Structures are given as C-alpha cells and as structure tokens.
Amino acid sequence: MKAPATITIADETRIADAASQFIDLMEGYTVFAFNGPMGAGKTTFINALAGHLGVAADPTGSPTFAILNEYVGSSGKPIYHFDLYRLESEEEVADTGFIDYVDSGNLCFIEWPDRAGSLLDPSATVEVYIEVDPLTDARTLTLRYPE
Ligand code: ADP
Ligand code: MG
C-alpha cells in the first residue's frame, strides 16, 4: 500500500502549485473522493485541478448548481466533477449514472462521496481529506490510497 501523501496550501494564491503537486500524486488512479466540511475548499481545489488539466472555461463561472459538471481537459478526455451534497440516498446517486462514470476510466472528482455509500469501490478510490487550520486558514490535503 502506498503511504498517504499530504499537500499544504498556505492560502488561496498557492492553489495552482498545490494542484500541480496533486496531479503528480494521482498515480494512475481515476476516482478521487473529496472529504471535508462545507467551506473546506473542495470545489475551489477541484476547479484548480481542472484548470491544470487544461480545462479551458473557468468552471467557477457556472451560476447554476449541478450534481455533475463535465469538463474536457487538454487530453481530450472528459473529467467528471460530482457534487453529491443534495442527494439523499445511494439510490438517488445511482440514478445519475454514477456507476458508469466512475467505471469509465476517466477522471472523477467527487464532493460529498459519503452520499454514494457502497457505490464507490474502496479498492479503486483515493480518499482525499481537506482540513482547515482554524488559526491560519491554511488547508491541508491528505491523500489515502487504496489498500
Ligand atoms: P467546499 O466546496 O468544500 O464547500 P469551497 O471550495 O466552496 O468549499 O470554498 C469555500 C471558501 O473557502 C471559499 O470562499 C474559498 O475562497 C475559500 N478557500 C478555498 N480554498 C482555500 C484555500 N486553499 N485557502 C484559503 N481559502 C480557501
Ligand atoms: Mg463544494
């Protein structure tokens, strides 16, 4: 098992560098579950990742809430960004086609992965935890790889 990795983001101006570190730590995995409370910085970080992967349009520009945002990076492959916050059961998650997306082999970045329950295969999912330092507002990301 690969040991956990951590990335520290001192403040939001350092996020591009953190995104590039993260990409170096992806290790060929495609499914990343982002855990952390509301306001931790999950959406902000995933948007920074998308930017680094060559997604042209600024995804933060979208005014409407979406459970799934589909981006296309410079590789030409889709990148799926899920926000499962408003879904209330595994069944609702499954109804979005979630399983096909995570099995597609394309990158999937998932906010509120607990909503997906057992739909996520722990042997193929990198669990990412975002913690906020209450004094400095710095973020620490921890990546936990499958066993
Ligand atoms: P989440 O998706 O986890 O609910 P957001 O990405 O929407 O969180 O971020 C919430 C707030 O935290 C935003 O105001 C954003 O500007 C701020 N923020 C996000 N990432 C960082 C960071 N690395 N350092 C400082 N502030 C951040
Ligand atoms: Mg969010």
mmCIF file of N, CA and C in Angstrom, residues 1-108:
data_model
loop_
_atom_site.group_PDB
_atom_site.id
_atom_site.type_symbol
_atom_site.label_atom_id
_atom_site.label_comp_id
_atom_site.label_asym_id
_atom_site.label_seq_id
_atom_site.Cartn_x
_atom_site.Cartn_y
_atom_site.Cartn_z
ATOM 1 N N MET A 1 0.845 -1.196 0.000
ATOM 2 C CA MET A 1 0.000 0.000 0.000
ATOM 3 C C MET A 1 0.877 1.241 0.000
ATOM 4 N N LYS A 2 0.511 2.202 -0.824
ATOM 5 C CA LYS A 2 1.275 3.444 -0.879
ATOM 6 C C LYS A 2 0.923 4.300 0.337
ATOM 7 N N ALA A 3 1.939 4.832 0.974
ATOM 8 C CA ALA A 3 1.727 5.666 2.166
ATOM 9 C C ALA A 3 0.932 6.918 1.798
ATOM 10 N N PRO A 4 0.160 7.427 2.755
ATOM 11 C CA PRO A 4 -0.588 8.657 2.478
ATOM 12 C C PRO A 4 0.349 9.809 2.117
ATOM 13 N N ALA A 5 -0.171 10.727 1.339
ATOM 14 C CA ALA A 5 0.597 11.910 0.952
ATOM 15 C C ALA A 5 -0.144 13.145 1.441
ATOM 16 N N THR A 6 0.591 14.192 1.757
ATOM 17 C CA THR A 6 -0.073 15.429 2.167
ATOM 18 C C THR A 6 0.432 16.610 1.337
ATOM 19 N N ILE A 7 -0.474 17.547 1.159
ATOM 20 C CA ILE A 7 -0.171 18.789 0.449
ATOM 21 C C ILE A 7 -0.698 19.920 1.325
ATOM 22 N N THR A 8 0.122 20.913 1.559
ATOM 23 C CA THR A 8 -0.336 22.065 2.341
ATOM 24 C C THR A 8 -0.553 23.255 1.409
ATOM 25 N N ILE A 9 -1.693 23.931 1.608
ATOM 26 C CA ILE A 9 -1.991 25.135 0.827
ATOM 27 C C ILE A 9 -2.064 26.293 1.824
ATOM 28 N N ALA A 10 -1.036 27.126 1.819
ATOM 29 C CA ALA A 10 -0.964 28.202 2.821
ATOM 30 C C ALA A 10 -2.112 29.192 2.643
ATOM 31 N N ASP A 11 -2.393 29.532 1.411
ATOM 32 C CA ASP A 11 -3.529 30.409 1.142
ATOM 33 C C ASP A 11 -3.931 30.218 -0.311
ATOM 34 N N GLU A 12 -5.028 30.848 -0.676
ATOM 35 C CA GLU A 12 -5.621 30.549 -1.984
ATOM 36 C C GLU A 12 -4.707 30.938 -3.148
ATOM 37 N N THR A 13 -3.769 31.843 -2.926
ATOM 38 C CA THR A 13 -2.856 32.217 -4.022
ATOM 39 C C THR A 13 -1.903 31.080 -4.371
ATOM 40 N N ARG A 14 -1.792 30.058 -3.497
ATOM 41 C CA ARG A 14 -0.851 28.959 -3.715
ATOM 42 C C ARG A 14 -1.522 27.732 -4.301
ATOM 43 N N ILE A 15 -2.766 27.912 -4.721
ATOM 44 C CA ILE A 15 -3.559 26.739 -5.067
ATOM 45 C C ILE A 15 -3.093 26.087 -6.374
ATOM 46 N N ALA A 16 -2.578 26.888 -7.295
ATOM 47 C CA ALA A 16 -2.131 26.314 -8.568
ATOM 48 C C ALA A 16 -0.967 25.363 -8.335
ATOM 49 N N ASP A 17 -0.057 25.757 -7.463
ATOM 50 C CA ASP A 17 1.084 24.898 -7.150
ATOM 51 C C ASP A 17 0.607 23.612 -6.474
ATOM 52 N N ALA A 18 -0.384 23.757 -5.579
ATOM 53 C CA ALA A 18 -0.928 22.589 -4.896
ATOM 54 C C ALA A 18 -1.601 21.646 -5.891
ATOM 55 N N ALA A 19 -2.292 22.214 -6.872
ATOM 56 C CA ALA A 19 -2.954 21.380 -7.879
ATOM 57 C C ALA A 19 -1.913 20.605 -8.678
ATOM 58 N N SER A 20 -0.820 21.243 -8.986
ATOM 59 C CA SER A 20 0.201 20.537 -9.751
ATOM 60 C C SER A 20 0.844 19.429 -8.915
ATOM 61 N N GLN A 21 1.020 19.674 -7.616
ATOM 62 C CA GLN A 21 1.524 18.598 -6.728
ATOM 63 C C GLN A 21 0.539 17.432 -6.690
ATOM 64 N N PHE A 22 -0.724 17.763 -6.617
ATOM 65 C CA PHE A 22 -1.758 16.727 -6.544
ATOM 66 C C PHE A 22 -1.703 15.846 -7.796
ATOM 67 N N ILE A 23 -1.590 16.490 -8.954
ATOM 68 C CA ILE A 23 -1.580 15.740 -10.212
ATOM 69 C C ILE A 23 -0.394 14.775 -10.241
ATOM 70 N N ASP A 24 0.724 15.201 -9.665
ATOM 71 C CA ASP A 24 1.891 14.308 -9.584
ATOM 72 C C ASP A 24 1.642 13.132 -8.641
ATOM 73 N N LEU A 25 0.652 13.250 -7.767
ATOM 74 C CA LEU A 25 0.374 12.198 -6.776
ATOM 75 C C LEU A 25 -0.792 11.297 -7.191
ATOM 76 N N MET A 26 -1.328 11.490 -8.390
ATOM 77 C CA MET A 26 -2.529 10.719 -8.760
ATOM 78 C C MET A 26 -2.232 9.251 -9.048
ATOM 79 N N GLU A 27 -0.985 8.932 -9.433
ATOM 80 C CA GLU A 27 -0.546 7.531 -9.514
ATOM 81 C C GLU A 27 -1.397 6.655 -10.427
ATOM 82 N N GLY A 28 -2.010 7.239 -11.403
ATOM 83 C CA GLY A 28 -2.812 6.437 -12.329
ATOM 84 C C GLY A 28 -4.226 6.145 -11.852
ATOM 85 N N TYR A 29 -4.534 6.519 -10.614
ATOM 86 C CA TYR A 29 -5.933 6.367 -10.166
ATOM 87 C C TYR A 29 -6.800 7.390 -10.886
ATOM 88 N N THR A 30 -8.100 7.062 -10.994
ATOM 89 C CA THR A 30 -9.001 8.000 -11.680
ATOM 90 C C THR A 30 -10.138 8.482 -10.781
ATOM 91 N N VAL A 31 -10.365 7.823 -9.660
ATOM 92 C CA VAL A 31 -11.504 8.193 -8.815
ATOM 93 C C VAL A 31 -10.991 8.781 -7.493
ATOM 94 N N PHE A 32 -11.370 10.031 -7.252
ATOM 95 C CA PHE A 32 -10.899 10.768 -6.082
ATOM 96 C C PHE A 32 -12.103 11.291 -5.310
ATOM 97 N N ALA A 33 -12.211 10.851 -4.053
ATOM 98 C CA ALA A 33 -13.326 11.235 -3.188
ATOM 99 C C ALA A 33 -12.839 12.332 -2.259
ATOM 100 N N PHE A 34 -13.448 13.520 -2.376
ATOM 101 C CA PHE A 34 -13.005 14.674 -1.573
ATOM 102 C C PHE A 34 -13.886 14.824 -0.338
ATOM 103 N N ASN A 35 -13.281 14.596 0.820
ATOM 104 C CA ASN A 35 -13.980 14.669 2.096
ATOM 105 C C ASN A 35 -13.584 15.945 2.825
ATOM 106 N N GLY A 36 -14.560 16.540 3.489
ATOM 107 C CA GLY A 36 -14.260 17.751 4.256
ATOM 108 C C GLY A 36 -15.536 18.537 4.381
ATOM 109 N N PRO A 37 -15.639 19.335 5.446
ATOM 110 C CA PRO A 37 -16.891 20.053 5.686
ATOM 111 C C PRO A 37 -17.151 21.133 4.641
ATOM 112 N N MET A 38 -18.362 21.621 4.641
ATOM 113 C CA MET A 38 -18.739 22.775 3.825
ATOM 114 C C MET A 38 -17.735 23.906 4.072
ATOM 115 N N GLY A 39 -17.235 24.489 3.010
ATOM 116 C CA GLY A 39 -16.289 25.591 3.158
ATOM 117 C C GLY A 39 -14.831 25.168 3.252
ATOM 118 N N ALA A 40 -14.590 23.858 3.231
ATOM 119 C CA ALA A 40 -13.204 23.389 3.359
ATOM 120 C C ALA A 40 -12.364 23.771 2.142
ATOM 121 N N GLY A 41 -13.019 23.890 0.995
ATOM 122 C CA GLY A 41 -12.279 24.238 -0.219
ATOM 123 C C GLY A 41 -12.290 23.143 -1.276
ATOM 124 N N LYS A 42 -13.244 22.238 -1.190
ATOM 125 C CA LYS A 42 -13.301 21.122 -2.146
ATOM 126 C C LYS A 42 -13.526 21.631 -3.573
ATOM 127 N N THR A 43 -14.578 22.447 -3.742
ATOM 128 C CA THR A 43 -14.903 22.939 -5.088
ATOM 129 C C THR A 43 -13.756 23.775 -5.649
ATOM 130 N N THR A 44 -13.224 24.653 -4.812
ATOM 131 C CA THR A 44 -12.128 25.528 -5.247
ATOM 132 C C THR A 44 -10.947 24.695 -5.733
ATOM 133 N N PHE A 45 -10.625 23.643 -4.968
ATOM 134 C CA PHE A 45 -9.461 22.838 -5.332
ATOM 135 C C PHE A 45 -9.722 22.024 -6.599
ATOM 136 N N ILE A 46 -10.903 21.464 -6.713
ATOM 137 C CA ILE A 46 -11.217 20.678 -7.920
ATOM 138 C C ILE A 46 -11.209 21.589 -9.150
ATOM 139 N N ASN A 47 -11.694 22.808 -8.991
ATOM 140 C CA ASN A 47 -11.630 23.755 -10.117
ATOM 141 C C ASN A 47 -10.177 24.052 -10.491
ATOM 142 N N ALA A 48 -9.308 24.170 -9.488
ATOM 143 C CA ALA A 48 -7.888 24.403 -9.770
ATOM 144 C C ALA A 48 -7.281 23.191 -10.488
ATOM 145 N N LEU A 49 -7.687 21.997 -10.058
ATOM 146 C CA LEU A 49 -7.212 20.783 -10.741
ATOM 147 C C LEU A 49 -7.655 20.786 -12.194
ATOM 148 N N ALA A 50 -8.914 21.128 -12.413
ATOM 149 C CA ALA A 50 -9.437 21.160 -13.779
ATOM 150 C C ALA A 50 -8.630 22.147 -14.619
ATOM 151 N N GLY A 51 -8.330 23.290 -14.052
ATOM 152 C CA GLY A 51 -7.530 24.283 -14.767
ATOM 153 C C GLY A 51 -6.174 23.719 -15.165
ATOM 154 N N HIS A 52 -5.542 22.994 -14.238
ATOM 155 C CA HIS A 52 -4.233 22.410 -14.516
ATOM 156 C C HIS A 52 -4.287 21.303 -15.536
ATOM 157 N N LEU A 53 -5.437 20.676 -15.643
ATOM 158 C CA LEU A 53 -5.599 19.585 -16.612
ATOM 159 C C LEU A 53 -6.045 20.130 -17.962
ATOM 160 N N GLY A 54 -6.073 21.431 -18.074
ATOM 161 C CA GLY A 54 -6.289 22.046 -19.383
ATOM 162 C C GLY A 54 -7.736 22.351 -19.705
ATOM 163 N N VAL A 55 -8.589 22.345 -18.682
ATOM 164 C CA VAL A 55 -9.982 22.707 -18.925
ATOM 165 C C VAL A 55 -10.032 24.205 -19.228
ATOM 166 N N ALA A 56 -10.584 24.525 -20.384
ATOM 167 C CA ALA A 56 -10.476 25.897 -20.882
ATOM 168 C C ALA A 56 -11.352 26.868 -20.101
ATOM 169 N N ALA A 57 -12.639 26.609 -20.077
ATOM 170 C CA ALA A 57 -13.551 27.561 -19.437
ATOM 171 C C ALA A 57 -13.369 27.504 -17.930
ATOM 172 N N ASP A 58 -13.532 28.635 -17.283
ATOM 173 C CA ASP A 58 -13.465 28.673 -15.827
ATOM 174 C C ASP A 58 -14.736 28.052 -15.269
ATOM 175 N N PRO A 59 -14.617 26.860 -14.686
ATOM 176 C CA PRO A 59 -15.829 26.176 -14.232
ATOM 177 C C PRO A 59 -16.548 26.936 -13.121
ATOM 178 N N THR A 60 -15.830 27.800 -12.416
ATOM 179 C CA THR A 60 -16.491 28.559 -11.352
ATOM 180 C C THR A 60 -17.496 29.553 -11.936
ATOM 181 N N GLY A 61 -17.401 29.773 -13.252
ATOM 182 C CA GLY A 61 -18.300 30.724 -13.881
ATOM 183 C C GLY A 61 -19.747 30.255 -13.944
ATOM 184 N N SER A 62 -19.944 28.958 -13.730
ATOM 185 C CA SER A 62 -21.307 28.447 -13.844
ATOM 186 C C SER A 62 -22.165 28.900 -12.678
ATOM 187 N N PRO A 63 -23.253 29.607 -12.942
ATOM 188 C CA PRO A 63 -24.068 30.118 -11.846
ATOM 189 C C PRO A 63 -25.014 29.066 -11.271
ATOM 190 N N THR A 64 -25.259 27.997 -12.019
ATOM 191 C CA THR A 64 -26.272 27.053 -11.572
ATOM 192 C C THR A 64 -25.636 25.870 -10.854
ATOM 193 N N PHE A 65 -26.341 25.395 -9.859
ATOM 194 C CA PHE A 65 -25.900 24.206 -9.153
ATOM 195 C C PHE A 65 -26.001 23.009 -10.070
ATOM 196 N N ALA A 66 -24.993 22.179 -10.044
ATOM 197 C CA ALA A 66 -25.062 20.945 -10.826
ATOM 198 C C ALA A 66 -24.530 19.792 -10.000
ATOM 199 N N ILE A 67 -25.194 18.680 -10.101
ATOM 200 C CA ILE A 67 -24.704 17.470 -9.454
ATOM 201 C C ILE A 67 -23.469 16.970 -10.187
ATOM 202 N N LEU A 68 -23.482 17.159 -11.504
ATOM 203 C CA LEU A 68 -22.347 16.718 -12.314
ATOM 204 C C LEU A 68 -21.945 17.823 -13.270
ATOM 205 N N ASN A 69 -20.675 18.208 -13.192
ATOM 206 C CA ASN A 69 -20.084 19.077 -14.202
ATOM 207 C C ASN A 69 -19.120 18.226 -15.008
ATOM 208 N N GLU A 70 -19.262 18.286 -16.321
ATOM 209 C CA GLU A 70 -18.360 17.530 -17.182
ATOM 210 C C GLU A 70 -17.437 18.515 -17.882
ATOM 211 N N TYR A 71 -16.140 18.304 -17.715
ATOM 212 C CA TYR A 71 -15.141 19.174 -18.334
ATOM 213 C C TYR A 71 -14.391 18.358 -19.379
ATOM 214 N N VAL A 72 -13.708 19.048 -20.262
ATOM 215 C CA VAL A 72 -12.782 18.359 -21.173
ATOM 216 C C VAL A 72 -11.420 19.012 -21.002
ATOM 217 N N GLY A 73 -10.455 18.197 -20.645
ATOM 218 C CA GLY A 73 -9.098 18.711 -20.445
ATOM 219 C C GLY A 73 -8.297 18.671 -21.725
ATOM 220 N N SER A 74 -7.022 19.034 -21.612
ATOM 221 C CA SER A 74 -6.181 19.086 -22.810
ATOM 222 C C SER A 74 -5.941 17.700 -23.396
ATOM 223 N N SER A 75 -6.158 16.635 -22.614
ATOM 224 C CA SER A 75 -6.017 15.277 -23.146
ATOM 225 C C SER A 75 -7.166 14.943 -24.098
ATOM 226 N N GLY A 76 -8.217 15.747 -24.080
ATOM 227 C CA GLY A 76 -9.399 15.455 -24.893
ATOM 228 C C GLY A 76 -10.397 14.539 -24.197
ATOM 229 N N LYS A 77 -9.991 13.997 -23.047
ATOM 230 C CA LYS A 77 -10.900 13.096 -22.319
ATOM 231 C C LYS A 77 -11.771 13.899 -21.359
ATOM 232 N N PRO A 78 -12.964 13.362 -21.089
ATOM 233 C CA PRO A 78 -13.801 14.060 -20.112
ATOM 234 C C PRO A 78 -13.257 13.940 -18.691
ATOM 235 N N ILE A 79 -13.590 14.920 -17.894
ATOM 236 C CA ILE A 79 -13.291 14.918 -16.462
ATOM 237 C C ILE A 79 -14.633 15.166 -15.777
ATOM 238 N N TYR A 80 -14.981 14.295 -14.841
ATOM 239 C CA TYR A 80 -16.280 14.410 -14.181
ATOM 240 C C TYR A 80 -16.106 14.960 -12.778
ATOM 241 N N HIS A 81 -16.856 16.005 -12.472
ATOM 242 C CA HIS A 81 -16.835 16.637 -11.152
ATOM 243 C C HIS A 81 -18.239 16.508 -10.557
ATOM 244 N N PHE A 82 -18.343 15.651 -9.575
ATOM 245 C CA PHE A 82 -19.631 15.423 -8.905
ATOM 246 C C PHE A 82 -19.717 16.225 -7.619
ATOM 247 N N ASP A 83 -20.888 16.783 -7.364
ATOM 248 C CA ASP A 83 -21.216 17.327 -6.053
ATOM 249 C C ASP A 83 -22.503 16.640 -5.611
ATOM 250 N N LEU A 84 -22.338 15.672 -4.723
ATOM 251 C CA LEU A 84 -23.472 14.814 -4.341
ATOM 252 C C LEU A 84 -24.240 15.372 -3.151
ATOM 253 N N TYR A 85 -23.884 16.591 -2.721
ATOM 254 C CA TYR A 85 -24.418 17.120 -1.465
ATOM 255 C C TYR A 85 -25.930 16.964 -1.332
ATOM 256 N N ARG A 86 -26.645 17.288 -2.397
ATOM 257 C CA ARG A 86 -28.111 17.327 -2.263
ATOM 258 C C ARG A 86 -28.788 15.983 -2.475
ATOM 259 N N LEU A 87 -28.023 14.966 -2.740
ATOM 260 C CA LEU A 87 -28.635 13.649 -2.941
ATOM 261 C C LEU A 87 -28.745 12.944 -1.596
ATOM 262 N N GLU A 88 -29.842 12.235 -1.421
ATOM 263 C CA GLU A 88 -30.148 11.738 -0.086
ATOM 264 C C GLU A 88 -30.012 10.247 0.093
ATOM 265 N N SER A 89 -29.781 9.532 -0.988
ATOM 266 C CA SER A 89 -29.634 8.090 -0.832
ATOM 267 C C SER A 89 -28.725 7.556 -1.930
ATOM 268 N N GLU A 90 -28.223 6.369 -1.688
ATOM 269 C CA GLU A 90 -27.424 5.677 -2.707
ATOM 270 C C GLU A 90 -28.215 5.521 -3.993
ATOM 271 N N GLU A 91 -29.512 5.286 -3.826
ATOM 272 C CA GLU A 91 -30.361 5.096 -4.996
ATOM 273 C C GLU A 91 -30.391 6.365 -5.857
ATOM 274 N N GLU A 92 -30.537 7.518 -5.189
ATOM 275 C CA GLU A 92 -30.524 8.784 -5.940
ATOM 276 C C GLU A 92 -29.187 8.988 -6.639
ATOM 277 N N VAL A 93 -28.114 8.610 -5.966
ATOM 278 C CA VAL A 93 -26.791 8.740 -6.591
ATOM 279 C C VAL A 93 -26.709 7.813 -7.808
ATOM 280 N N ALA A 94 -27.164 6.583 -7.628
ATOM 281 C CA ALA A 94 -27.109 5.607 -8.732
ATOM 282 C C ALA A 94 -27.917 6.090 -9.933
ATOM 283 N N ASP A 95 -29.025 6.773 -9.660
ATOM 284 C CA ASP A 95 -29.892 7.256 -10.741
ATOM 285 C C ASP A 95 -29.217 8.302 -11.642
ATOM 286 N N THR A 96 -28.133 8.915 -11.172
ATOM 287 C CA THR A 96 -27.420 9.885 -12.017
ATOM 288 C C THR A 96 -26.537 9.196 -13.048
ATOM 289 N N GLY A 97 -26.430 7.869 -12.950
ATOM 290 C CA GLY A 97 -25.499 7.156 -13.822
ATOM 291 C C GLY A 97 -24.109 7.067 -13.217
ATOM 292 N N PHE A 98 -24.044 7.382 -11.921
ATOM 293 C CA PHE A 98 -22.776 7.473 -11.195
ATOM 294 C C PHE A 98 -21.835 6.289 -11.454
ATOM 295 N N ILE A 99 -22.386 5.083 -11.402
ATOM 296 C CA ILE A 99 -21.526 3.899 -11.502
ATOM 297 C C ILE A 99 -20.810 3.862 -12.855
ATOM 298 N N ASP A 100 -21.540 4.208 -13.906
ATOM 299 C CA ASP A 100 -20.912 4.218 -15.231
ATOM 300 C C ASP A 100 -19.808 5.264 -15.319
ATOM 301 N N TYR A 101 -20.034 6.406 -14.689
ATOM 302 C CA TYR A 101 -18.994 7.446 -14.716
ATOM 303 C C TYR A 101 -17.740 6.981 -13.983
ATOM 304 N N VAL A 102 -17.906 6.433 -12.786
ATOM 305 C CA VAL A 102 -16.710 6.046 -12.030
ATOM 306 C C VAL A 102 -16.011 4.845 -12.658
ATOM 307 N N ASP A 103 -16.769 4.049 -13.410
ATOM 308 C CA ASP A 103 -16.162 2.902 -14.106
ATOM 309 C C ASP A 103 -15.607 3.270 -15.478
ATOM 310 N N SER A 104 -15.776 4.530 -15.885
ATOM 311 C CA SER A 104 -15.437 4.896 -17.268
ATOM 312 C C SER A 104 -13.939 4.942 -17.523
ATOM 313 N N GLY A 105 -13.152 5.020 -16.439
ATOM 314 C CA GLY A 105 -11.714 5.180 -16.620
ATOM 315 C C GLY A 105 -11.303 6.630 -16.806
ATOM 316 N N ASN A 106 -12.298 7.518 -16.849
ATOM 317 C CA ASN A 106 -11.994 8.947 -16.908
ATOM 318 C C ASN A 106 -11.910 9.505 -15.488
ATOM 319 N N LEU A 107 -11.230 10.617 -15.363
ATOM 320 C CA LEU A 107 -11.050 11.212 -14.033
ATOM 321 C C LEU A 107 -12.389 11.607 -13.429
ATOM 322 N N CYS A 108 -12.570 11.254 -12.161
ATOM 323 C CA CYS A 108 -13.771 11.619 -11.411
ATOM 324 C C CYS A 108 -13.330 12.262 -10.101
#
